[in-house]
Amino acid sequence: MDLELVTVIDDENPTIGDLKLTNGQIRLTQTFKQAVAQHLRIRLQFFFGEWFLDAREGIPYFQRIFVKAPDLGKISGIFRRVILETPGVVALDNLTLDFNAATRILALSSFNAKLDTNETLTASDFGAFIVGSEI
């Protein structure tokens, strides 16, 4: 299991992404599926060039996604690769992205990832993942 990160703000956990506390104690993820979902969320939030130890790592948001005419096929391929390369994921059955050109918002609306425990991680298990940029 891994240290659990905050995904929903409450009185004890005011910052998304911080270590989750319950009664002042750090929590661990409760299931393998929850741990994989947390790893995937971290990987999807990781920008290309962000890590000083290897600037080749991360998602090319500024180079491929936050551009004037984004190529949804290439973006889908990027997200597909990130999901499939997440430890614990063995297959990806589908992936659907919704892009609103007027608001420049991209949402990972659905996916079905098979885990090596034969469980399936879906977008509803994962929670909303929305990216956007302002002109």
C-alpha positions as a printed NumPy array, in Angstrom:
array([[  0.   ,   0.   ,   0.   ],
       [  1.01 ,   3.625,  -0.459],
       [  0.536,   6.814,   1.484],
       [ -2.905,   8.153,   0.591],
       [ -3.205,  11.637,  -0.865],
       [ -6.112,  14.049,  -0.392],
       [ -8.613,  14.029,  -3.257],
       [-11.503,  15.744,  -1.454],
       [-11.128,  18.711,   0.876],
       [-12.499,  18.398,   4.423],
       [-11.794,  19.946,   7.839],
       [ -8.754,  17.782,   8.465],
       [ -7.445,  17.811,   4.875],
       [ -7.607,  21.32 ,   3.366],
       [ -5.227,  20.797,   0.411],
       [ -5.731,  18.5  ,  -2.586],
       [ -2.661,  16.338,  -3.168],
       [ -1.333,  16.596,   0.39 ],
       [ -0.96 ,  13.549,   2.641],
       [ -4.386,  12.434,   3.882],
       [ -4.954,  12.505,   7.63 ],
       [ -7.616,  10.803,   9.735],
       [ -7.688,  11.861,  13.381],
       [ -4.219,  13.325,  12.88 ],
       [ -2.781,  10.058,  11.522],
       [ -1.394,   9.587,   8.007],
       [ -3.49 ,   7.119,   6.015],
       [ -2.464,   4.388,   3.617],
       [ -4.374,   3.491,   0.481],
       [ -6.861,   0.776,   1.361],
       [ -6.824,  -1.263,  -1.858],
       [ -4.535,  -2.011,  -4.779],
       [ -7.077,  -0.388,  -7.095],
       [ -6.99 ,   2.819,  -5.028],
       [ -3.165,   2.815,  -5.109],
       [ -3.096,   2.398,  -8.917],
       [ -5.672,   5.185,  -9.337],
       [ -3.525,   7.461,  -7.179],
       [ -0.372,   6.611,  -9.19 ],
       [ -2.235,   7.299, -12.42 ],
       [ -3.516,  10.673, -11.203],
       [  0.04 ,  11.68 , -10.235],
       [  1.372,  10.587, -13.64 ],
       [ -1.341,  12.56 , -15.475],
       [ -0.506,  15.703, -13.484],
       [  3.218,  15.456, -14.284],
       [  4.289,  18.001, -16.912],
       [  7.039,  17.244, -19.445],
       [ 10.355,  18.705, -18.278],
       [  9.13 ,  19.24 , -14.71 ],
       [ 11.477,  16.778, -13.003],
       [ 15.005,  18.131, -12.652],
       [ 16.53 ,  14.635, -12.621],
       [ 15.084,  13.719, -16.037],
       [ 13.529,  16.493, -18.111],
       [ 12.38 ,  13.888, -20.677],
       [  9.687,  12.602, -18.307],
       [  6.102,  13.854, -18.084],
       [  3.193,  14.717, -20.345],
       [  3.866,  17.332, -23.046],
       [  0.981,  19.596, -22.046],
       [  2.557,  22.82 , -23.34 ],
       [  4.003,  21.173, -26.445],
       [  0.998,  19.062, -27.589],
       [ -2.131,  19.751, -25.536],
       [ -2.224,  23.479, -24.673],
       [ -1.798,  24.489, -28.309],
       [ -4.027,  26.372, -30.73 ],
       [ -5.239,  23.351, -32.726],
       [ -4.671,  20.265, -30.56 ],
       [ -4.577,  16.893, -32.32 ],
       [ -7.015,  14.757, -30.307],
       [ -5.673,  11.56 , -31.859],
       [ -2.15 ,  12.294, -30.624],
       [ -3.452,  13.437, -27.237],
       [ -5.454,  10.23 , -26.918],
       [ -2.285,   8.281, -27.726],
       [ -0.361,  10.184, -25.038],
       [ -2.996,   9.477, -22.382],
       [ -3.278,   5.839, -23.531],
       [  0.513,   5.381, -23.166],
       [  0.548,   6.974, -19.697],
       [ -2.281,   4.739, -18.486],
       [ -0.739,   1.57 , -19.931],
       [  2.699,   2.377, -18.463],
       [  1.266,   2.897, -14.962],
       [  2.443,   0.072, -12.671],
       [ -0.398,  -2.378, -12.08 ],
       [ -2.203,  -1.695, -15.379],
       [ -2.034,  -4.556, -17.898],
       [ -4.602,  -3.516, -20.533],
       [ -6.742,  -0.59 , -21.623],
       [-10.064,  -1.409, -23.263],
       [-11.236,   2.07 , -24.168],
       [-10.368,   5.696, -23.664],
       [-12.619,   8.67 , -24.353],
       [-11.556,  12.302, -24.225],
       [-14.004,  15.208, -24.447],
       [-12.63 ,  18.472, -25.793],
       [-14.536,  21.766, -25.726],
       [-12.769,  24.084, -28.178],
       [-14.677,  27.165, -26.99 ],
       [-13.591,  26.797, -23.359],
       [-10.316,  24.97 , -24.19 ],
       [-11.102,  22.268, -21.645],
       [-10.165,  18.624, -22.1  ],
       [-11.693,  15.921, -19.913],
       [-10.728,  12.289, -19.57 ],
       [-14.349,  11.189, -19.576],
       [-14.061,   7.403, -19.678],
       [-11.613,   4.53 , -19.695],
       [-11.484,   0.885, -18.613],
       [ -8.073,  -0.267, -17.459],
       [ -7.55 ,  -3.887, -16.468],
       [ -5.251,  -4.282, -13.469],
       [ -2.928,  -7.203, -12.837],
       [ -5.289,  -8.26 , -10.004],
       [ -8.058,  -8.784, -12.642],
       [ -9.905,  -5.736, -11.292],
       [-11.002,  -2.973, -13.635],
       [-10.22 ,   0.67 , -12.971],
       [-12.721,   2.998, -14.636],
       [-13.072,   6.743, -14.922],
       [-15.772,   6.645, -12.225],
       [-13.317,   4.955,  -9.817],
       [-10.628,   7.422, -10.779],
       [-12.625,  10.644, -10.447],
       [-12.725,  13.639, -12.745],
       [ -9.556,  14.564, -14.587],
       [ -9.923,  17.848, -16.429],
       [ -7.21 ,  20.008, -17.959],
       [ -7.564,  23.432, -19.476],
       [ -5.664,  26.501, -20.463],
       [ -6.521,  30.122, -20.908],
       [ -5.62 ,  32.048, -24.04 ]])
